[in-house]
XYZ file of N, CA and C in Angstrom:
819
model
N 100.249 95.863 52.433
C 99.217 96.292 53.388
C 98.070 96.942 52.628
N 96.853 96.493 52.923
C 95.695 97.040 52.237
C 95.395 98.439 52.742
N 94.651 99.187 51.918
C 94.271 100.542 52.303
C 93.429 100.510 53.580
N 92.561 99.500 53.697
C 91.709 99.385 54.880
C 92.554 99.165 56.132
N 93.545 98.274 56.022
C 94.426 97.999 57.167
C 95.230 99.231 57.540
N 95.745 99.918 56.529
C 96.538 101.125 56.779
C 95.694 102.197 57.469
N 94.455 102.349 57.034
C 93.559 103.331 57.643
C 93.255 102.959 59.089
N 93.043 101.661 59.341
C 92.755 101.200 60.694
C 93.947 101.455 61.614
N 95.151 101.224 61.128
C 96.346 101.448 61.941
C 96.545 102.935 62.220
N 96.254 103.777 61.236
C 96.356 105.220 61.443
C 95.363 105.674 62.510
N 94.151 105.128 62.469
C 93.137 105.480 63.467
C 93.561 104.993 64.845
N 94.154 103.786 64.913
C 94.640 103.236 66.174
C 95.705 104.149 66.770
N 96.619 104.600 65.922
C 97.695 105.484 66.373
C 97.143 106.826 66.839
N 96.198 107.396 66.109
C 95.623 108.699 66.476
C 94.874 108.614 67.800
N 94.125 107.532 67.989
C 93.396 107.364 69.247
C 94.360 107.262 70.425
N 95.467 106.535 70.212
C 96.451 106.420 71.287
C 97.083 107.770 71.588
N 97.419 108.529 70.559
C 98.038 109.842 70.761
C 97.115 110.758 71.556
N 95.821 110.741 71.246
C 94.854 111.564 71.970
C 94.751 111.111 73.425
N 94.683 109.784 73.622
C 94.594 109.255 74.982
C 95.847 109.617 75.780
N 97.016 109.436 75.185
C 98.267 109.703 75.895
C 98.394 111.183 76.252
N 98.003 112.065 75.335
C 98.074 113.507 75.612
C 97.164 113.868 76.783
N 95.962 113.288 76.824
C 95.038 113.559 77.930
C 95.592 113.013 79.241
N 96.213 111.840 79.184
C 96.791 111.244 80.390
C 97.938 112.105 80.913
N 98.742 112.638 80.020
C 99.851 113.495 80.424
C 99.344 114.804 81.037
N 98.285 115.354 80.476
C 97.717 116.580 81.049
C 97.227 116.324 82.472
N 96.582 115.195 82.667
C 96.079 114.843 83.996
C 97.234 114.644 84.969
N 98.296 113.996 84.524
C 99.435 113.738 85.396
C 100.127 115.039 85.804
N 100.126 116.021 84.929
C 100.796 117.294 85.206
C 99.872 118.315 85.872
N 98.776 117.853 86.474
C 97.861 118.752 87.185
C 98.623 119.490 88.287
N 98.312 120.759 88.523
C 99.053 121.542 89.531
C 99.056 120.927 90.929
N 98.074 120.091 91.237
C 98.045 119.440 92.542
C 98.007 117.918 92.426
N 98.563 117.403 91.322
C 98.677 115.965 91.141
C 99.854 115.407 91.927
N 100.169 114.130 91.717
C 101.208 113.509 92.545
C 102.597 114.065 92.248
N 102.794 114.672 91.093
C 104.087 115.294 90.823
C 104.302 116.535 91.682
N 103.231 117.033 92.289
C 103.323 118.221 93.139
C 103.559 117.872 94.606
N 103.599 116.580 94.954
C 103.791 116.175 96.351
C 105.191 116.575 96.818
N 105.252 117.306 97.922
C 106.538 117.789 98.445
C 107.046 116.969 99.623
N 106.135 116.334 100.389
C 106.536 115.576 101.569
C 105.563 114.420 101.780
N 106.036 113.374 102.442
C 105.195 112.269 102.876
C 105.390 112.104 104.378
N 104.362 112.420 105.144
C 104.425 112.347 106.606
C 103.519 111.221 107.098
N 104.061 110.356 107.966
C 103.282 109.285 108.600
C 102.885 109.761 109.993
N 101.598 109.764 110.261
C 101.118 110.282 111.531
C 101.151 109.210 112.625
N 101.306 109.665 113.860
C 101.235 108.787 115.030
C 100.449 109.519 116.110
N 100.371 108.918 117.283
C 99.650 109.551 118.386
C 100.438 110.727 118.959
N 101.699 110.839 118.597
C 102.520 111.949 119.079
C 102.277 113.192 118.231
N 101.789 114.243 118.848
C 101.496 115.478 118.127
C 102.792 116.125 117.652
N 102.810 116.503 116.367
C 104.035 117.074 115.820
C 103.728 118.026 114.673
N 104.631 118.963 114.443
C 104.518 119.856 113.290
C 105.078 119.140 112.053
N 104.470 119.424 110.913
C 104.871 118.777 109.676
C 105.356 119.813 108.680
N 106.471 119.513 108.046
C 106.994 120.436 107.041
C 106.028 120.508 105.858
N 105.722 121.724 105.439
C 104.847 121.923 104.291
C 103.378 122.059 104.620
N 103.013 121.917 105.928
C 101.605 122.001 106.308
C 101.481 122.764 107.622
N 100.475 123.626 107.749
C 100.283 124.327 109.017
C 99.705 123.399 110.072
N 99.880 123.767 111.343
C 99.239 123.041 112.432
C 100.122 121.982 113.065
N 99.571 121.399 114.126
C 100.213 120.317 114.869
C 99.341 119.076 114.689
N 99.946 117.988 114.189
C 99.179 116.845 113.705
C 99.382 115.608 114.572
N 98.331 114.787 114.645
C 98.420 113.487 115.301
C 97.302 112.601 114.762
N 97.436 111.300 115.023
C 96.387 110.354 114.640
C 96.261 109.307 115.731
N 95.028 109.080 116.167
C 94.793 108.109 117.234
C 93.334 107.666 117.178
N 93.092 106.382 117.439
C 91.717 105.848 117.434
C 90.984 106.151 116.133
N 91.722 106.027 115.015
C 91.148 106.198 113.676
C 90.655 107.622 113.404
N 91.214 108.580 114.128
C 90.876 109.985 113.913
C 92.160 110.787 113.768
N 92.206 111.638 112.759
C 93.321 112.564 112.583
C 92.941 113.882 113.233
N 93.860 114.427 114.008
C 93.601 115.708 114.653
C 94.692 116.692 114.263
N 94.268 117.902 113.884
C 95.206 118.975 113.614
C 94.809 120.174 114.474
N 95.768 120.717 115.187
C 95.540 121.888 116.038
C 96.170 123.090 115.350
N 95.313 124.037 114.991
C 95.753 125.246 114.304
C 95.886 126.377 115.316
N 97.056 126.943 115.380
C 97.308 128.036 116.309
C 96.900 129.361 115.671
N 96.796 130.439 116.458
C 96.424 131.744 115.887
C 97.316 132.101 114.703
N 96.678 132.551 113.630
C 97.412 132.897 112.415
C 97.513 131.750 111.430
N 97.128 130.547 111.858
C 97.153 129.386 110.965
C 95.721 129.023 110.580
N 95.556 128.569 109.356
C 94.222 128.149 108.935
C 94.325 127.117 107.819
N 93.290 126.340 107.718
C 93.100 125.398 106.624
C 91.669 125.548 106.138
N 91.450 125.162 104.900
C 90.117 125.260 104.314
C 89.691 123.885 103.820
N 88.458 123.524 104.130
C 87.906 122.267 103.630
C 86.583 122.547 102.947
N 86.521 122.220 101.666
C 85.299 122.445 100.878
C 84.809 123.877 101.015
N 85.744 124.829 100.988
C 85.398 126.241 101.035
C 85.126 126.786 102.418
N 85.223 125.929 103.455
C 84.964 126.362 104.831
C 86.287 126.495 105.579
N 86.504 127.646 106.216
C 87.719 127.879 106.980
C 87.702 127.085 108.281
N 88.814 126.434 108.581
C 88.953 125.679 109.815
C 89.876 126.428 110.765
N 89.675 126.246 112.031
C 90.540 126.884 113.025
C 90.492 126.076 114.317
N 91.458 126.347 115.198
C 91.486 125.646 116.477
C 91.819 124.179 116.316
N 91.167 123.327 117.112
C 91.398 121.889 117.069
C 90.377 121.248 116.131
N 90.862 120.550 115.128
C 89.997 119.986 114.095
C 90.185 118.471 114.055
N 89.090 117.715 114.106
C 89.129 116.258 113.998
C 88.694 115.851 112.595
N 89.448 114.953 111.991
C 89.167 114.478 110.638
C 89.094 112.955 110.659
N 88.154 112.402 109.924
C 88.072 110.954 109.825
C 86.901 110.404 110.620
N 86.813 109.069 110.657
C 87.768 108.136 110.049
C 87.733 108.184 108.517
N 88.841 107.784 107.921
C 88.990 107.772 106.469
C 89.116 106.324 106.019
N 88.431 105.967 104.963
C 88.506 104.607 104.445
C 89.897 104.335 103.864
N 90.315 103.073 103.900
C 91.571 102.669 103.262
C 91.560 103.079 101.797
N 92.645 103.705 101.369
C 92.845 104.261 100.026
C 91.955 105.471 99.751
N 91.286 105.963 100.818
C 90.507 107.187 100.697
C 91.334 108.374 101.147
N 90.761 109.569 101.055
C 91.486 110.750 101.466
C 90.624 111.986 101.538
N 91.157 113.012 102.199
C 90.524 114.321 102.333
C 91.528 115.361 101.858
N 91.062 116.335 101.093
C 91.930 117.420 100.643
C 91.601 118.708 101.388
N 92.613 119.294 101.992
C 92.511 120.585 102.649
C 93.343 121.586 101.862
N 93.029 122.855 102.009
C 93.742 123.886 101.244
C 94.424 124.850 102.199
N 95.682 125.133 101.892
C 96.458 126.133 102.632
C 97.193 126.986 101.620
N 96.628 128.160 101.286
C 97.225 129.000 100.258
C 97.216 128.286 98.924
N 98.408 128.159 98.279
C 98.507 127.460 97.004
C 98.697 125.961 97.181
N 98.777 125.511 98.415
C 99.062 124.104 98.702
C 97.787 123.340 99.033
N 97.671 122.145 98.465
C 96.616 121.214 98.850
C 97.240 120.198 99.799
N 96.631 120.031 100.967
C 97.119 119.084 101.973
C 96.267 117.826 101.882
N 96.859 116.745 101.398
C 96.154 115.470 101.300
C 96.297 114.719 102.623
N 95.164 114.345 103.206
C 95.146 113.506 104.409
C 94.523 112.190 103.977
N 95.275 111.097 104.108
C 94.819 109.839 103.523
C 95.172 108.661 104.419
N 94.613 107.512 104.075
C 94.898 106.272 104.797
C 95.484 105.269 103.818
N 96.686 104.782 104.148
C 97.379 103.833 103.291
C 97.985 102.716 104.144
N 97.653 101.493 103.820
C 98.177 100.372 104.576
C 97.789 100.403 106.035
N 96.616 100.972 106.316
C 96.137 101.049 107.693
C 96.706 102.202 108.490
N 97.569 102.997 107.884
C 98.192 104.134 108.565
C 97.720 105.444 107.927
N 97.737 106.503 108.731
C 97.352 107.817 108.214
C 98.586 108.592 107.753
N 98.434 109.257 106.612
C 99.525 110.045 106.053
C 99.040 111.451 105.720
N 99.999 112.366 105.658
C 99.739 113.735 105.194
C 100.735 114.024 104.077
N 100.215 114.460 102.923
C 101.072 114.785 101.780
C 100.716 116.163 101.243
N 101.534 117.167 101.522
C 101.319 118.478 100.908
C 101.614 118.406 99.401
N 100.806 119.116 98.618
C 100.989 119.170 97.162
C 101.044 120.636 96.738
N 102.185 121.041 96.221
C 102.387 122.443 95.853
C 102.810 122.542 94.391
N 102.141 123.398 93.607
C 102.456 123.500 92.177
C 103.864 124.005 91.887
N 104.571 124.531 92.901
C 105.948 124.990 92.699
C 106.968 123.870 92.940
N 106.480 122.663 93.247
C 107.402 121.550 93.458
C 108.249 121.322 92.211
N 109.546 121.139 92.394
C 110.466 121.051 91.260
C 110.182 119.846 90.366
N 109.735 118.729 90.948
C 109.422 117.558 90.130
C 108.356 117.885 89.100
N 107.362 118.656 89.514
C 106.300 119.064 88.601
C 106.793 120.126 87.626
N 107.496 121.128 88.131
C 107.931 122.227 87.264
C 108.889 121.746 86.176
N 109.674 120.713 86.486
C 110.666 120.224 85.529
C 110.185 119.022 84.728
N 108.931 118.630 84.941
C 108.408 117.448 84.250
C 108.399 117.657 82.740
N 108.947 116.702 82.016
C 109.072 116.829 80.560
C 108.315 115.747 79.797
N 107.350 115.135 80.473
C 106.602 114.076 79.810
C 107.225 112.719 80.074
N 106.498 111.683 79.714
C 106.950 110.317 79.936
C 107.189 109.617 78.608
N 108.365 109.015 78.418
C 108.609 108.283 77.173
C 107.722 107.048 77.096
N 107.367 106.658 75.899
C 106.511 105.488 75.702
C 106.878 104.821 74.384
N 106.557 103.545 74.303
C 106.739 102.829 73.049
C 105.804 103.392 71.981
N 106.227 103.311 70.740
C 105.342 103.647 69.631
C 104.166 102.676 69.656
N 102.940 103.167 69.553
C 101.791 102.261 69.641
C 101.868 101.136 68.620
N 101.558 99.941 69.081
C 101.666 98.737 68.259
C 100.414 97.900 68.482
N 99.607 97.750 67.435
C 98.336 97.038 67.558
C 98.509 95.584 67.955
N 99.713 95.020 67.789
C 99.949 93.626 68.168
C 99.845 93.433 69.676
N 99.974 94.533 70.436
C 99.879 94.442 71.897
C 98.499 94.851 72.414
N 97.535 94.919 71.524
C 96.134 95.105 71.911
C 95.431 93.790 71.613
N 95.209 93.001 72.667
C 94.728 91.635 72.475
C 93.401 91.413 73.198
N 92.662 90.453 72.698
C 91.390 90.086 73.327
C 91.657 89.140 74.490
N 90.865 89.291 75.524
C 90.973 88.402 76.673
C 89.602 88.061 77.202
N 89.583 87.242 78.242
C 88.329 86.849 78.877
C 88.452 87.011 80.380
N 87.510 87.726 80.960
C 87.473 87.858 82.416
C 86.747 86.657 82.989
N 87.436 85.930 83.873
C 86.870 84.737 84.507
C 86.724 85.026 85.994
N 85.496 85.206 86.479
C 85.301 85.511 87.909
C 85.719 84.334 88.793
N 86.270 84.651 89.956
C 86.490 83.616 90.960
C 85.141 83.219 91.551
N 85.098 82.041 92.142
C 83.845 81.596 92.766
C 83.383 82.596 93.818
N 84.336 83.097 94.595
C 84.097 84.215 95.503
C 85.288 85.150 95.391
N 85.077 86.473 95.489
C 86.209 87.406 95.401
C 87.279 87.074 96.446
N 88.542 87.254 96.059
C 89.652 86.902 96.938
C 90.318 88.150 97.486
N 90.460 88.204 98.798
C 91.250 89.273 99.409
C 92.718 88.973 99.130
N 93.390 89.891 98.457
C 94.769 89.666 98.015
C 95.686 90.700 98.632
N 96.684 90.240 99.363
C 97.634 91.128 100.015
C 98.870 91.287 99.137
N 99.261 92.535 98.905
C 100.449 92.815 98.095
C 101.343 93.797 98.844
N 102.594 93.822 98.463
C 103.535 94.768 99.048
C 103.319 96.161 98.509
N 104.182 97.079 98.939
C 104.055 98.479 98.542
C 105.418 99.044 98.184
N 105.392 100.169 97.492
C 106.628 100.845 97.133
C 107.361 101.354 98.370
N 106.618 101.547 99.449
C 107.197 101.963 100.725
C 107.315 100.731 101.615
N 108.493 100.512 102.154
C 108.689 99.355 103.022
C 107.863 99.479 104.307
N 107.411 98.330 104.781
C 106.730 98.313 106.075
C 105.221 98.351 106.008
N 104.650 98.547 104.827
C 103.193 98.521 104.723
C 102.762 97.536 103.644
N 101.538 97.091 103.746
C 100.946 96.204 102.757
C 99.577 96.737 102.359
N 99.175 96.394 101.145
C 97.849 96.753 100.669
C 97.027 95.480 100.518
N 95.738 95.567 100.836
C 94.834 94.438 100.633
C 93.763 94.870 99.635
N 93.684 94.129 98.522
C 92.709 94.442 97.485
C 91.760 93.263 97.303
N 90.561 93.562 96.849
C 89.625 92.501 96.499
C 89.816 92.163 95.029
N 90.120 90.890 94.775
C 90.299 90.415 93.402
C 89.059 89.626 92.991
N 88.241 90.164 92.093
C 87.012 89.453 91.713
C 87.247 88.313 90.723
N 88.424 88.298 90.089
C 88.672 87.249 89.102
C 89.984 87.466 88.379
N 90.187 86.735 87.297
C 91.404 86.873 86.507
C 91.062 87.073 85.039
N 91.994 87.661 84.324
C 91.825 87.871 82.883
C 92.769 86.920 82.164
N 92.203 86.080 81.311
C 92.996 85.119 80.536
C 93.130 85.619 79.105
N 94.343 85.462 78.564
C 94.594 85.948 77.209
C 95.795 85.228 76.625
N 96.019 85.445 75.361
C 97.153 84.836 74.662
C 98.007 85.946 74.055
N 99.322 85.861 74.281
C 100.243 86.868 73.750
C 101.604 86.215 73.537
N 102.211 86.527 72.413
C 103.543 86.008 72.067
C 103.587 84.483 72.152
N 102.498 83.842 71.752
C 102.446 82.389 71.739
C 102.242 81.750 73.096
N 101.972 82.566 74.118
C 101.809 82.051 75.486
C 100.371 82.232 75.962
N 99.887 81.234 76.706
C 98.604 81.368 77.390
C 98.881 81.990 78.757
N 98.325 83.167 79.004
C 98.656 83.945 80.196
C 97.394 84.313 80.976
N 97.606 84.709 82.231
C 96.487 85.164 83.066
C 96.986 86.234 84.015
N 96.117 87.198 84.327
C 96.427 88.282 85.250
C 95.315 88.402 86.285
N 95.684 88.380 87.555
C 94.715 88.651 88.609
C 94.295 90.119 88.517
N 92.995 90.376 88.555
C 92.464 91.729 88.409
C 91.846 92.203 89.711
N 92.055 93.481 90.015
C 91.432 94.112 91.175
C 90.296 95.004 90.699
N 89.374 95.320 91.594
C 88.317 96.269 91.251
C 88.926 97.634 90.981
N 88.478 98.288 89.897
C 88.996 99.594 89.541
C 88.246 100.713 90.232
N 88.696 101.938 90.000
C 88.038 103.100 90.609
C 86.673 103.363 89.982
N 86.583 103.259 88.663
C 85.311 103.517 87.986
C 84.420 102.290 88.084
N 83.119 102.479 88.292
C 82.197 101.340 88.384
C 82.310 100.437 87.154
N 82.416 99.136 87.400
C 82.495 98.182 86.301
C 83.873 97.983 85.723
N 84.852 98.759 86.190
C 86.206 98.652 85.646
C 87.070 97.738 86.502
N 88.146 97.257 85.918
C 89.130 96.439 86.604
C 90.505 97.072 86.447
N 91.331 96.876 87.445
C 92.698 97.383 87.401
C 93.660 96.206 87.476
N 94.631 96.199 86.585
C 95.607 95.116 86.541
C 96.992 95.694 86.791
N 97.685 95.177 87.800
C 99.071 95.545 88.074
C 99.952 94.408 87.602
N 101.041 94.733 86.895
C 101.874 93.666 86.359
C 103.311 94.132 86.167
N 104.184 93.146 86.046
C 105.533 93.362 85.520
C 105.717 92.369 84.383
N 106.758 92.567 83.597
C 107.023 91.673 82.469
C 108.523 91.665 82.204
N 108.927 91.089 81.103
C 110.361 90.922 80.844
C 111.057 92.217 80.420
N 110.305 93.313 80.278
C 110.949 94.616 80.034
C 111.171 95.372 81.337
N 110.567 94.884 82.443
C 110.612 95.617 83.716
C 112.045 95.712 84.233
N 112.457 96.928 84.557
C 113.815 97.162 85.017
C 114.808 97.340 83.880
N 114.328 97.191 82.659
C 115.186 97.371 81.477
C 114.740 98.618 80.704
N 113.577 98.532 80.099
C 113.029 99.698 79.396
C 111.801 100.265 80.109
N 111.170 99.445 80.958
C 109.996 99.918 81.700
C 110.298 99.881 83.191
N 109.485 100.613 83.972
C 109.742 100.741 85.410
C 109.720 99.376 86.087
N 110.683 99.142 86.970
C 110.915 97.808 87.523
C 109.779 97.299 88.393
N 109.166 98.181 89.184
C 108.256 97.710 90.240
C 106.875 97.326 89.740
N 106.353 98.060 88.777
C 104.963 97.828 88.385
C 104.592 98.707 87.191
N 103.557 98.282 86.502
C 102.781 99.141 85.603
C 101.312 98.772 85.797
N 100.432 99.622 85.321
C 99.002 99.427 85.554
C 98.226 99.545 84.247
N 97.182 98.746 84.149
C 96.305 98.799 82.988
C 94.867 98.713 83.468
N 94.029 99.625 83.000
C 92.617 99.634 83.372
C 91.786 99.072 82.219
N 90.856 98.179 82.536
C 90.011 97.557 81.508
C 88.564 97.516 81.990
N 87.655 97.364 81.038
C 86.228 97.246 81.361
C 85.679 96.027 80.638
N 85.367 94.952 81.373
C 84.818 93.753 80.722
C 83.428 94.007 80.153
N 83.142 93.373 79.042
C 81.790 93.405 78.491
C 80.904 92.445 79.287
N 79.618 92.488 79.020
C 78.667 91.662 79.766
C 78.988 90.170 79.639
N 79.564 89.773 78.498
C 79.877 88.350 78.299
C 81.278 87.986 78.783
N 81.973 88.954 79.430
C 83.290 88.678 79.982
C 84.448 88.983 79.057
N 84.165 89.324 77.804
C 85.265 89.648 76.899
C 85.922 90.963 77.318
N 87.239 91.023 77.155
C 88.032 92.170 77.593
C 89.022 92.540 76.491
N 89.206 93.819 76.282
C 90.259 94.289 75.396
C 91.436 94.733 76.250
N 92.551 94.006 76.147
C 93.771 94.355 76.869
C 94.690 95.104 75.920
N 94.673 96.417 76.010
C 95.534 97.231 75.147
C 96.743 97.678 75.967
N 97.813 96.900 75.887
C 99.004 97.197 76.671
C 99.704 98.477 76.224
N 99.297 99.027 75.089
C 99.811 100.344 74.699
C 99.383 101.403 75.708
N 98.354 101.098 76.481
C 97.844 102.037 77.484
C 98.263 101.653 78.899
N 99.300 100.825 78.999
C 99.876 100.505 80.303
C 100.627 101.728 80.813
N 100.352 102.124 82.034
C 100.891 103.385 82.552
C 101.701 103.165 83.827
N 102.555 104.116 84.100
C 103.315 104.126 85.339
C 102.445 104.602 86.490
N 102.711 104.071 87.671
C 102.090 104.560 88.887
C 102.971 105.663 89.482
N 102.459 106.419 90.462
C 103.235 107.531 91.025
C 104.628 107.154 91.520
N 104.799 105.925 92.047
C 106.106 105.540 92.580
C 107.174 105.487 91.508
N 106.783 105.477 90.234
C 107.768 105.511 89.159
C 108.447 106.870 89.063
N 107.856 107.886 89.700
C 108.359 109.255 89.592
C 108.889 109.802 90.925
N 108.307 109.350 92.026
C 108.646 109.945 93.312
C 108.691 108.891 94.406
N 109.588 109.083 95.361
C 109.666 108.191 96.511
C 108.602 108.515 97.559
N 107.780 109.526 97.289
C 106.750 109.952 98.230
C 105.405 109.301 97.914
N 105.451 108.130 97.296
C 104.242 107.402 96.913
C 104.194 106.061 97.633
N 102.994 105.535 97.810
C 102.790 104.278 98.541
C 102.197 103.209 97.631
N 102.523 103.242 96.357
C 101.878 102.388 95.355
C 101.969 100.898 95.682
N 100.928 100.144 95.330
C 100.963 98.691 95.514
C 101.853 98.027 94.477
N 102.401 96.879 94.834
C 103.160 96.051 93.907
C 102.235 94.979 93.340
N 102.545 94.431 92.180
C 101.681 93.396 91.613
C 101.739 92.114 92.438
N 100.650 91.340 92.438
C 100.731 90.018 93.059
C 101.719 89.151 92.277
N 102.288 88.162 92.935
C 103.357 87.351 92.336
C 102.946 86.743 90.995
N 101.679 86.327 90.891
C 101.234 85.666 89.655
C 101.134 86.622 88.474
N 101.254 87.931 88.715
C 101.158 88.906 87.621
C 102.518 89.316 87.076
N 103.534 88.518 87.351
C 104.852 88.754 86.767
C 104.919 87.953 85.473
N 104.682 88.611 84.362
C 104.521 87.929 83.082
C 105.869 87.474 82.510
N 105.897 86.287 81.893
C 107.146 85.753 81.334
C 107.436 86.214 79.914
N 106.695 87.209 79.435
C 106.891 87.742 78.089
C 107.266 89.214 78.171
N 107.824 89.742 77.093
C 108.210 91.159 77.041
C 107.066 91.973 76.454
N 106.486 92.862 77.277
C 105.412 93.750 76.813
C 106.065 95.050 76.344
N 106.466 95.066 75.083
C 107.149 96.244 74.528
C 106.106 97.233 74.033
N 105.321 97.722 74.986
C 104.218 98.646 74.704
C 103.934 99.435 75.967
N 103.337 100.615 75.782
C 102.979 101.436 76.938
C 104.123 102.315 77.403
N 103.979 102.823 78.624
C 104.939 103.798 79.135
C 106.241 103.134 79.571
N 107.331 103.868 79.346
C 108.666 103.402 79.699
C 109.116 104.023 81.023
N 110.353 103.722 81.413
C 110.920 104.313 82.621
C 110.921 105.831 82.463
N 110.379 106.567 83.440
C 110.387 108.031 83.343
C 111.803 108.581 83.248
N 111.922 109.738 82.626
C 113.241 110.398 82.540
C 113.823 110.604 83.931
N 112.932 110.847 84.897
C 113.383 111.113 86.270
C 114.034 109.900 86.922
N 113.837 108.713 86.360
C 114.363 107.478 86.956
C 115.349 106.754 86.030
N 115.812 107.413 85.010
C 116.676 106.755 84.049
C 117.954 106.186 84.681
N 118.370 106.762 85.796
C 119.591 106.282 86.463
C 119.352 105.006 87.246
N 118.097 104.523 87.287
C 117.781 103.324 88.060
C 117.595 102.094 87.198
N 117.993 102.160 85.950
C 117.859 100.987 85.085
C 118.740 99.849 85.627
């Protein structure tokens, strides 16, 4: 190995270590998904929810919470009281309310409204010990090409929670070569402008990596070239908690090769191999 190659590999490893440490810090945020204590599905029937003050219901695309004397919630620094109407909320959108040390997430998933209290004292968060991952390997950082569809395709996928489906807009697919195979992944629009999100499984899924899904975020260049660094493939919240509504990959994103890179099955799920 030449000195130049060795230096490049050391830099690749250091960059991954920095990225992974930042990702772990974000995941362990006091009000991140590891802090979720309950998942409540709202209906038109008004009911009290464990972990959140008030009496909750959802009807006609509006969430209503009735706060009785002595109960309060805060939104953007403003105290709420009495009967409060929230929404409508966009699909995969949400509103955060504050109750003491708890953040109350009100969101829309699969066309339904949910309430998820997030408390930093949640045991899943307090006992979190990090996520195991493969040693970074530059062989799993490959060049690809983003090929837009003639028109974006509405793609329906299942969810980690039974009974709901997610619909995403797929603007195109990413074509690449790995392990001697010509492969393609349907890509969804990412959260950041110009980014794409890829959900996939591979031949390590259910063995060394989480069975249901992993995610990789990429940003195509103007000419469509894409860097697919599978060392940065990450687990979604459903890999850690049953209180998540994560989407499953579309059928065509089940890769026939073993991606021995990125995050592995969390310690919290080791019994599910």
